[in-house]
Short mmCIF file of C-alpha atoms and ligand atoms in Angstrom, two decimals:
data_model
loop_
_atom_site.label_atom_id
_atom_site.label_comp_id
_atom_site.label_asym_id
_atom_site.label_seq_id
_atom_site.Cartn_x
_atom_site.Cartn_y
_atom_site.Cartn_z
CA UNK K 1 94.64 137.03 126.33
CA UNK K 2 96.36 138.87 129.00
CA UNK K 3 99.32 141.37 128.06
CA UNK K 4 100.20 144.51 129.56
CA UNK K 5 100.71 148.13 128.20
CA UNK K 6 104.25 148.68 127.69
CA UNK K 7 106.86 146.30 128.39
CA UNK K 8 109.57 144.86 125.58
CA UNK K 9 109.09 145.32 121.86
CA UNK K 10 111.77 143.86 119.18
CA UNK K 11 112.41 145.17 115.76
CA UNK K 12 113.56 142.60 113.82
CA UNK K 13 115.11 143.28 110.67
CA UNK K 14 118.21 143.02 107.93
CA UNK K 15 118.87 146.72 108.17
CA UNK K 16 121.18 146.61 105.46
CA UNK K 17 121.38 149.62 106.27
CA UNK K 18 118.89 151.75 108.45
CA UNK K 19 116.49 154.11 107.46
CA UNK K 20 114.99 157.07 108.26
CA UNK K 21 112.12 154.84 107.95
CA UNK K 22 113.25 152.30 110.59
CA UNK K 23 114.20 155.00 112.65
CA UNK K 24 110.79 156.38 112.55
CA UNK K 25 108.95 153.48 113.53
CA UNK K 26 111.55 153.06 116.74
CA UNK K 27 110.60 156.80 117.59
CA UNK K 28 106.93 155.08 117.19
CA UNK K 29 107.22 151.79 118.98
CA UNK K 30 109.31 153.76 121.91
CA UNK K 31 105.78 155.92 122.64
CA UNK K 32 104.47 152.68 122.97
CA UNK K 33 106.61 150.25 124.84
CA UNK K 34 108.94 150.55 127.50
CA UNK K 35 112.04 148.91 125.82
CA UNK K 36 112.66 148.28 122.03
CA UNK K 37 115.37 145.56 120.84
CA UNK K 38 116.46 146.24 117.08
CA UNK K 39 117.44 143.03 116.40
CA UNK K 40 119.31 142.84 113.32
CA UNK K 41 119.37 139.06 111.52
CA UNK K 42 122.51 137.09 110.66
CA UNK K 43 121.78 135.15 107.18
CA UNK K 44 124.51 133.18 105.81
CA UNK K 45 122.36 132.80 103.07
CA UNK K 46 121.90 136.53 102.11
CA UNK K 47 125.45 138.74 101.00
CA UNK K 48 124.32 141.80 103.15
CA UNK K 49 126.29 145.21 102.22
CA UNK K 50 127.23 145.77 105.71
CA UNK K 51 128.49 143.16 107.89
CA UNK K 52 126.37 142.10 111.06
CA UNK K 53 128.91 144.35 113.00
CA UNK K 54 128.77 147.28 110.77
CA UNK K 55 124.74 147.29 110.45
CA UNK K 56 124.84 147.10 114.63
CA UNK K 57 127.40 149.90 114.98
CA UNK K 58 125.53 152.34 112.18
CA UNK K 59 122.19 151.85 114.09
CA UNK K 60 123.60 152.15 117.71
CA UNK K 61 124.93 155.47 116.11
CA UNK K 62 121.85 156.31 114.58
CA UNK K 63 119.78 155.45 117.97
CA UNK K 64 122.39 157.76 120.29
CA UNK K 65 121.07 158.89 123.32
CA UNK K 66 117.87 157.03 123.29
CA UNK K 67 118.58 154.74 126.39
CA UNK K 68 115.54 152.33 125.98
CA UNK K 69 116.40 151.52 122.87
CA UNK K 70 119.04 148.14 122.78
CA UNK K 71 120.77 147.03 119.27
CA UNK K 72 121.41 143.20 119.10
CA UNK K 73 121.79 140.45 116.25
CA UNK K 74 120.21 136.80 116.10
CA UNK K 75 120.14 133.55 114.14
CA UNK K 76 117.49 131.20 113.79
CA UNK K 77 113.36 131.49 114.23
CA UNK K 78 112.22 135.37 115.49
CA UNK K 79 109.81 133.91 118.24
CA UNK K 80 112.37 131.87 119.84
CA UNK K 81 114.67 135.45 119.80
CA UNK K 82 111.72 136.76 121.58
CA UNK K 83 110.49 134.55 124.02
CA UNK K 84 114.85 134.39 124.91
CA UNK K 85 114.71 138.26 125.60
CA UNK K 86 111.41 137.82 127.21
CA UNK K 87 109.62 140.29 124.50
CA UNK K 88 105.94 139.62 123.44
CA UNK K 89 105.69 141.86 120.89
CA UNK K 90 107.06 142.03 117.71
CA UNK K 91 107.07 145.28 115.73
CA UNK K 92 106.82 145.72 111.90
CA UNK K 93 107.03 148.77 109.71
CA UNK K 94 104.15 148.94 107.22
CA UNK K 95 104.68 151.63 104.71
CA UNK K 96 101.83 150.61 101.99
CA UNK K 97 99.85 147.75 100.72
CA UNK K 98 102.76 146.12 98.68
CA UNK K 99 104.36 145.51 101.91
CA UNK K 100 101.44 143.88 103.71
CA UNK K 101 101.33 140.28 101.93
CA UNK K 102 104.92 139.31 102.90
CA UNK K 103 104.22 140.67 106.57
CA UNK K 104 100.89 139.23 106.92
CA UNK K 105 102.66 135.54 106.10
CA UNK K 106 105.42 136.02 108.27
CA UNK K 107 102.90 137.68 111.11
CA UNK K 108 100.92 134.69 111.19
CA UNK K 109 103.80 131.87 110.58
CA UNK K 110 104.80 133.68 113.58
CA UNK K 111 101.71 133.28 115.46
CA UNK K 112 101.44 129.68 114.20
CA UNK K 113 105.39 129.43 115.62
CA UNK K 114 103.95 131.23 119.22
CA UNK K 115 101.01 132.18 120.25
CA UNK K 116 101.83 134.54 122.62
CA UNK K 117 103.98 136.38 120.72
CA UNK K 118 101.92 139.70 118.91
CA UNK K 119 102.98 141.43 115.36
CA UNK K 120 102.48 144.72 116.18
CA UNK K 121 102.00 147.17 112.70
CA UNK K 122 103.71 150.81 112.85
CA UNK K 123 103.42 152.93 109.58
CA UNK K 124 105.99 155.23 109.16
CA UNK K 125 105.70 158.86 108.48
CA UNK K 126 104.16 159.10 104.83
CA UNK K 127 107.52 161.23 103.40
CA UNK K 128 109.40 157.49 104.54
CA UNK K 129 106.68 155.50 102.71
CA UNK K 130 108.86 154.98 99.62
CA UNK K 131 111.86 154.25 101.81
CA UNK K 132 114.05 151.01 101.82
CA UNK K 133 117.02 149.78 102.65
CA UNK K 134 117.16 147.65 98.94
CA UNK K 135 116.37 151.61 97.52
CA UNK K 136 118.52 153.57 99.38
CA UNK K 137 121.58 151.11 98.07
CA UNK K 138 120.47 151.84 94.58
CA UNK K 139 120.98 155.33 94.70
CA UNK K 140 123.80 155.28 96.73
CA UNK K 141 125.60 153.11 94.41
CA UNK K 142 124.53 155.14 91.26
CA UNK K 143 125.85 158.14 93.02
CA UNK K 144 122.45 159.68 94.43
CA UNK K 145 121.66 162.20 96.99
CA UNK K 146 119.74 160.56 99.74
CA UNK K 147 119.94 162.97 102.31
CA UNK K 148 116.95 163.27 104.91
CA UNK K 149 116.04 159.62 103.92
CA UNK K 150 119.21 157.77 105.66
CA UNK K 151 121.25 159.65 108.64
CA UNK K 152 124.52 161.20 107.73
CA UNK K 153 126.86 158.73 108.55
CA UNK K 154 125.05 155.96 106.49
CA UNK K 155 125.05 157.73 103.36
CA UNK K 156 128.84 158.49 104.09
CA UNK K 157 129.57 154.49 104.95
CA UNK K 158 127.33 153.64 102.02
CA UNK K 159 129.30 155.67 99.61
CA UNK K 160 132.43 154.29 100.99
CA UNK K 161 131.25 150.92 100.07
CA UNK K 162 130.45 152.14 96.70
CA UNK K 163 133.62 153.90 96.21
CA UNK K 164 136.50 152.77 98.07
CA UNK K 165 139.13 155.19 96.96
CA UNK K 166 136.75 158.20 96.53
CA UNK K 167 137.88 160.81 98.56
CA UNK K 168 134.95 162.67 98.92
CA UNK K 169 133.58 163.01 102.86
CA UNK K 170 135.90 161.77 105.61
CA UNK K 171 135.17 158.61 107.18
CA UNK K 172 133.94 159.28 110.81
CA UNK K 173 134.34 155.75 111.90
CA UNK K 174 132.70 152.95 112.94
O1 PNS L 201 114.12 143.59 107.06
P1 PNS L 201 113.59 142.28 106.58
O2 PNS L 201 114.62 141.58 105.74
O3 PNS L 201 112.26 142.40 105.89
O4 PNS L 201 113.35 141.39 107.92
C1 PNS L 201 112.88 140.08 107.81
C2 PNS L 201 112.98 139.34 109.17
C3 PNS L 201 114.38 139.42 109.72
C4 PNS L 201 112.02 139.97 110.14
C5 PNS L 201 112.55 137.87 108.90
O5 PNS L 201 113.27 137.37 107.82
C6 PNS L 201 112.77 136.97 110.12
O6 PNS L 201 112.16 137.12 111.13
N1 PNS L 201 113.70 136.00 109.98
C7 PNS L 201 114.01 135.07 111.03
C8 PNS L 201 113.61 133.65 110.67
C9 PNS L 201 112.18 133.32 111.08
O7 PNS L 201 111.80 133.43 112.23
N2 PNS L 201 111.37 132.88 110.08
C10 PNS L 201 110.00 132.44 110.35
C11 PNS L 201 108.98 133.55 110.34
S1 PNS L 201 108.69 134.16 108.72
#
């Protein structure tokens, strides 16, 4: 199998919202590969917390300043997404074995889907390892501290969605 060091990575995901996990393992896949594509899903069949747009906009603001890293949505099967952005590598966070059933069936549907199209594994940094996006919502909605897990601003959007007339922390925006 031919494939060549670097080139495009995507990082496909709900991201409902980002992590300090996710934003680990795009520090990690960008010390690998030239150019990573967070590519958040649309699922008309899921009720997200964030809208598409508002996932997108928190993790372009989260990913400031890194100028190989590109934010984008899509609909429909991941390998098609890839082959379309010409990417033949798809990256996964692994943060322990509980994780690795679900990935290993969607790595090698994938695989099944496209052939040429690799799972790449990343594990996050081991302080992340009990880090998700279903977690972080928990605590946010029960009024938890989360900072150092989530960046600033998605704890402050997070809480907003919990608590729509709280005052507390100004809202910097999309
Ligand atoms: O962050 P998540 O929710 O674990 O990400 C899951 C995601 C988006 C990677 C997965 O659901 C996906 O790739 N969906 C697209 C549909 C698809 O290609 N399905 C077939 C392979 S399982």
């Amino acid at each position: 199998m031919k494939r060549q060091r670097g080139g495009r990575a995507i990082f496909p995901g709900s991201f409902d919202p980002i992590t300090n996990g996710h934003l680990d393992i795009i520090e990690r896949a960008l010390c690998v590969f030239d150019e990573v594509i967070v590519a958040v899903l649309i699922n008309a069949a899921k009720q997200p917390l964030f809208t598409a747009e508002e996932r997108v906009a928190l993790i372009k603001r989260s990913c400031r300043g890194r100028r190989r890293v590109r934010v984008d949505t899509f609909s429909g099967l991941l390998v098609e997404y890839a082959v379309a952005q010409s990417a033949g590598v798809i990256v996964r966070g692994l943060r322990a074995i509980s994780d690795f059933e679900y990935e290993f069936q969607m790595a090698l549907m994938n695989r099944r889907l496209n052939p040429e199209i690799e799972t790449v594994f990343m594990m996050p940094a081991e302080k992340y390892s009990y880090v998700s996006s279903r977690i972080v919502k928990e605590v946010s909605r029960l009024g938890g501290e989360l900072s150092g897990l989530v960046p600033a601003l998605v704890q402050q959007k997070m809480h907003r969605k919990f608590r729509p007339t709280s005052t507390r922390g100004r809202d910097p925006g999309p």
